[in-house]
C-alpha positions as semicolon CSV with decimal commas, in nm:
position;residue;x (nm);y (nm);z (nm)
1;M;-2,105;-2,101;-1,049
2;G;-1,941;-1,902;-1,329
3;S;-1,609;-1,954;-1,500
4;S;-1,444;-1,696;-1,276
5;D;-1,514;-1,917;-0,975
6;R;-1,357;-2,214;-1,145
7;G;-1,056;-1,992;-1,207
8;E;-1,022;-1,948;-0,832
9;V;-0,953;-2,318;-0,802
10;E;-0,659;-2,287;-1,038
11;R;-0,487;-1,999;-0,867
12;P;-0,284;-2,194;-0,611
13;L;-0,133;-2,397;-0,892
14;N;0,076;-2,136;-1,065
15;A;-0,009;-1,784;-0,954
16;M;0,312;-1,739;-0,756
17;V;0,533;-1,815;-1,056
18;P;0,581;-1,466;-1,206
19;S;0,670;-1,282;-0,883
20;T;0,894;-1,549;-0,731
21;L;1,067;-1,662;-1,048
22;A;1,173;-1,311;-1,134
23;E;1,345;-1,273;-0,798
24;A;1,487;-1,623;-0,756
25;A;1,613;-1,679;-1,107
26;R;1,771;-1,340;-1,171
27;P;2,109;-1,466;-1,286
28;P;2,434;-1,310;-1,165
29;N;2,684;-1,204;-1,429
30;G;2,421;-1,212;-1,701
31;R;2,360;-1,588;-1,701
32;R;2,074;-1,558;-1,943
33;D;2,060;-1,928;-2,029
34;A;1,986;-2,024;-1,668
35;L;1,695;-1,782;-1,658
36;L;1,554;-1,907;-1,988
37;S;1,585;-2,267;-1,872
38;A;1,406;-2,191;-1,545
39;A;1,133;-2,001;-1,729
40;G;1,086;-2,296;-1,964
41;I;1,048;-2,538;-1,674
42;I;0,793;-2,318;-1,500
43;A;0,605;-2,257;-1,825
44;F;0,585;-2,633;-1,890
45;S;0,453;-2,687;-1,537
46;S;0,194;-2,415;-1,582
47;L;0,078;-2,566;-1,910
48;A;0,056;-2,915;-1,759
49;S;-0,143;-2,779;-1,465
50;R;-0,388;-2,603;-1,695
51;V;-0,439;-2,915;-1,905
52;L;-0,503;-3,116;-1,588
53;G;-0,736;-2,840;-1,473
54;L;-0,943;-2,875;-1,790
55;F;-0,949;-3,252;-1,742
56;R;-1,057;-3,201;-1,380
57;D;-1,342;-2,971;-1,481
58;R;-1,463;-3,226;-1,737
59;I;-1,466;-3,492;-1,466
60;F;-1,657;-3,263;-1,233
61;A;-1,915;-3,179;-1,501
62;H;-1,956;-3,543;-1,604
63;T;-1,986;-3,667;-1,245
64;F;-2,203;-3,398;-1,086
65;G;-2,342;-3,176;-1,362
66;A;-2,481;-2,835;-1,267
67;G;-2,614;-2,944;-0,930
68;E;-2,592;-2,878;-0,560
69;V;-2,260;-3,056;-0,510
70;L;-2,058;-2,831;-0,740
71;D;-2,243;-2,522;-0,617
72;A;-2,144;-2,610;-0,261
73;Y;-1,789;-2,698;-0,365
74;Y;-1,717;-2,371;-0,543
75;V;-1,870;-2,161;-0,266
76;A;-1,678;-2,352;0,000
77;Y;-1,351;-2,309;-0,187
78;R;-1,368;-1,929;-0,159
79;I;-1,278;-1,914;0,211
80;P;-0,957;-2,125;0,209
81;D;-0,867;-1,972;-0,127
82;L;-0,896;-1,621;0,018
83;L;-0,682;-1,717;0,317
84;Y;-0,421;-1,866;0,085
85;N;-0,412;-1,572;-0,153
86;L;-0,393;-1,305;0,116
87;L;-0,147;-1,454;0,363
88;I;0,058;-1,696;0,157
89;L;0,057;-1,625;-0,214
90;G;0,033;-1,250;-0,198
91;A;0,255;-1,175;0,100
92;L;0,445;-1,463;0,259
93;S;0,584;-1,609;-0,064
94;A;0,695;-1,270;-0,192
95;A;0,851;-1,165;0,141
96;F;1,045;-1,482;0,224
97;L;1,231;-1,540;-0,102
98;P;1,434;-1,214;-0,118
99;I;1,550;-1,257;0,243
100;I;1,660;-1,619;0,212
101;S;1,834;-1,544;-0,119
102;R;2,030;-1,266;0,051
103;Y;2,151;-1,507;0,321
104;L;2,250;-1,774;0,069
105;A;2,480;-1,526;-0,102
106;N;2,700;-1,536;0,211
107;G;2,819;-1,894;0,179
108;E;2,777;-2,175;0,433
109;S;2,725;-1,949;0,733
110;G;2,454;-1,762;0,548
111;K;2,294;-2,093;0,450
112;Q;2,261;-2,196;0,815
113;E;2,110;-1,859;0,901
114;A;1,864;-1,900;0,613
115;Y;1,760;-2,235;0,759
116;R;1,704;-2,076;1,100
117;V;1,477;-1,818;0,940
118;A;1,292;-2,096;0,754
119;N;1,241;-2,296;1,075
120;A;1,101;-1,996;1,258
121;L;0,879;-1,904;0,966
122;L;0,746;-2,259;0,929
123;T;0,662;-2,274;1,298
124;I;0,489;-1,936;1,303
125;A;0,301;-2,013;0,980
126;L;0,180;-2,343;1,126
127;V;0,053;-2,177;1,444
128;V;-0,106;-1,874;1,276
129;L;-0,267;-2,060;0,987
130;S;-0,399;-2,334;1,215
131;G;-0,554;-2,074;1,443
132;L;-0,714;-1,888;1,156
133;A;-0,840;-2,211;1,000
134;L;-0,999;-2,314;1,329
135;L;-1,167;-1,975;1,367
136;L;-1,300;-1,980;1,011
137;A;-1,425;-2,337;1,059
138;V;-1,627;-2,224;1,359
139;L;-1,762;-1,924;1,167
140;A;-1,837;-2,119;0,848
141;P;-2,214;-2,142;0,915
142;V;-2,221;-1,762;0,924
143;L;-1,973;-1,696;0,642
144;I;-2,123;-1,929;0,382
145;P;-2,470;-1,761;0,376
146;A;-2,295;-1,423;0,356
147;L;-2,089;-1,535;0,056
148;A;-2,378;-1,707;-0,122
149;P;-2,711;-1,587;0,019
150;G;-2,912;-1,776;-0,243
151;L;-2,807;-2,126;-0,135
152;D;-3,083;-2,355;-0,017
153;P;-3,033;-2,534;0,318
154;A;-2,897;-2,855;0,161
155;R;-2,634;-2,670;-0,044
156;R;-2,550;-2,445;0,251
157;D;-2,491;-2,736;0,488
158;L;-2,279;-2,915;0,230
159;A;-2,077;-2,599;0,167
160;V;-2,011;-2,561;0,540
161;L;-1,886;-2,920;0,557
162;F;-1,666;-2,871;0,249
163;T;-1,526;-2,549;0,393
164;R;-1,429;-2,707;0,724
165;I;-1,241;-2,986;0,548
166;M;-1,073;-2,763;0,290
167;L;-0,943;-2,520;0,552
168;L;-0,663;-2,773;0,596
169;Q;-0,547;-2,670;0,249
170;P;-0,403;-2,325;0,330
171;I;-0,214;-2,474;0,627
172;L;-0,044;-2,730;0,404
173;L;0,016;-2,485;0,120
174;G;0,150;-2,228;0,365
175;L;0,418;-2,470;0,481
176;S;0,477;-2,578;0,124
177;S;0,531;-2,218;0,015
178;V;0,828;-2,192;0,251
179;F;0,975;-2,504;0,090
180;S;0,903;-2,351;-0,251
181;G;1,094;-2,037;-0,157
182;M;1,394;-2,245;-0,051
183;L;1,390;-2,450;-0,369
184;L;1,366;-2,138;-0,584
185;A;1,652;-1,976;-0,394
186;F;1,866;-2,283;-0,464
187;Q;1,737;-2,290;-0,824
188;R;1,582;-2,636;-0,790
189;F;1,312;-2,555;-1,042
190;W;1,206;-2,905;-1,146
191;V;1,095;-3,003;-0,798
192;Y;0,918;-2,671;-0,750
193;A;0,745;-2,712;-1,087
194;A;0,619;-3,062;-1,005
195;A;0,421;-2,942;-0,702
196;P;0,130;-2,767;-0,881
197;V;0,091;-3,061;-1,120
198;L;0,053;-3,299;-0,828
199;Y;-0,191;-3,059;-0,665
200;N;-0,427;-3,100;-0,958
201;I;-0,370;-3,475;-0,966
202;G;-0,479;-3,490;-0,603
203;I;-0,804;-3,307;-0,682
204;I;-0,870;-3,539;-0,977
205;T;-0,804;-3,839;-0,752
206;G;-1,064;-3,703;-0,513
207;A;-1,325;-3,697;-0,790
208;L;-1,237;-4,037;-0,937
209;V;-1,142;-4,237;-0,627
210;F;-1,272;-4,067;-0,312
211;V;-1,618;-3,963;-0,433
212;P;-1,730;-4,320;-0,523
213;R;-1,622;-4,434;-0,175
214;L;-1,700;-4,132;0,044
215;G;-1,971;-3,952;-0,150
216;P;-1,956;-3,579;-0,243
217;V;-1,726;-3,503;0,052
218;G;-1,456;-3,686;-0,145
219;L;-1,416;-3,368;-0,352
220;A;-1,302;-3,176;-0,044
221;W;-1,065;-3,454;0,060
222;G;-0,923;-3,451;-0,293
223;V;-0,822;-3,087;-0,238
224;I;-0,645;-3,189;0,083
225;L;-0,470;-3,474;-0,096
226;G;-0,353;-3,228;-0,362
227;A;-0,217;-2,989;-0,098
228;L;-0,047;-3,279;0,080
229;L;0,118;-3,392;-0,244
230;H;0,223;-3,030;-0,305
231;I;0,427;-3,029;0,015
232;L;0,545;-3,391;0,007
233;V;0,702;-3,366;-0,338
234;Q;0,910;-3,068;-0,223
235;F;1,019;-3,199;0,116
236;P;1,284;-3,444;-0,018
237;G;1,433;-3,160;-0,219
238;V;1,482;-2,932;0,080
239;F;1,601;-3,229;0,286
240;R;1,875;-3,299;0,032
241;L;1,977;-2,936;0,060
242;G;2,057;-3,001;0,425
243;F;1,748;-2,844;0,578
244;R;1,604;-3,006;0,893
245;F;1,283;-2,880;1,046
246;R;1,325;-2,777;1,410
247;P;1,022;-2,595;1,554
248;T;1,126;-2,246;1,663
249;L;0,853;-2,017;1,792
250;S;1,058;-1,697;1,809
251;F;1,065;-1,357;1,642
252;A;1,416;-1,284;1,765
253;H;1,605;-1,359;1,443
254;V;1,679;-1,047;1,241
255;G;1,593;-1,230;0,919
256;L;1,244;-1,305;1,044
257;R;1,193;-0,939;1,128
258;Q;1,307;-0,851;0,777
259;V;1,050;-1,094;0,637
260;S;0,780;-0,931;0,850
261;H;0,884;-0,585;0,726
262;L;0,824;-0,702;0,369
263;F;0,520;-0,912;0,455
264;L;0,304;-0,651;0,629
265;P;0,309;-0,381;0,355
266;R;0,233;-0,643;0,091
267;L;-0,053;-0,780;0,300
268;I;-0,199;-0,433;0,357
269;G;-0,174;-0,364;-0,015
270;L;-0,384;-0,673;-0,089
271;L;-0,662;-0,585;0,156
């Protein structure tokens, strides 16, 4: 696999920073210092994630070399990464933040409405992403040869297994992106910035801890651990803000319709 494929692995760590930070941290009344402080926090997180990413790649190279395991891993990562980038990073994250920020500007009543939108969005994201992940898992034996027609049977079978495990990642990161939007809207930048660092730590843990115990499949479970840490580190922050998750499978709320109006054009633009 080339360096561009390894870059795909890094994208969930910090790719949403420029678009979301610009909208969430735009300071009222010219509060330039708050914006600079937020930018510094996000920049530090991005740097830490990249350093960990380099460390992760060194571990991968030392442990597996240029062999079938890493070939299968990088091919398998493309499918969950595409799902994440299209539905979550490119559209959902960018659509949710402006709407929730607008509600929060209306005081306590607006805050409760923002939480209702978040509950509905979390529920819908869980259902939709789980359904898509299940479908892609079933189709993985067809999709993997189409993505990498030169793989031999051993690499292809391993890539299919990796893919099916790592399809849990966009589900977790999809839910986590809603938490990220809430934290950015409340300007809780430190918690938001810690998430991508822990994502990389989870992947490194997979290589160092899971692989010796589980074999190559430990790499895929390391990705899931990273995604789980990504959401878990943010959950206490949104909990302290007063948010409580209550499943709400409904499109009735006007805020959710506003999110969909922003989401669909952005999604179409990415296709």
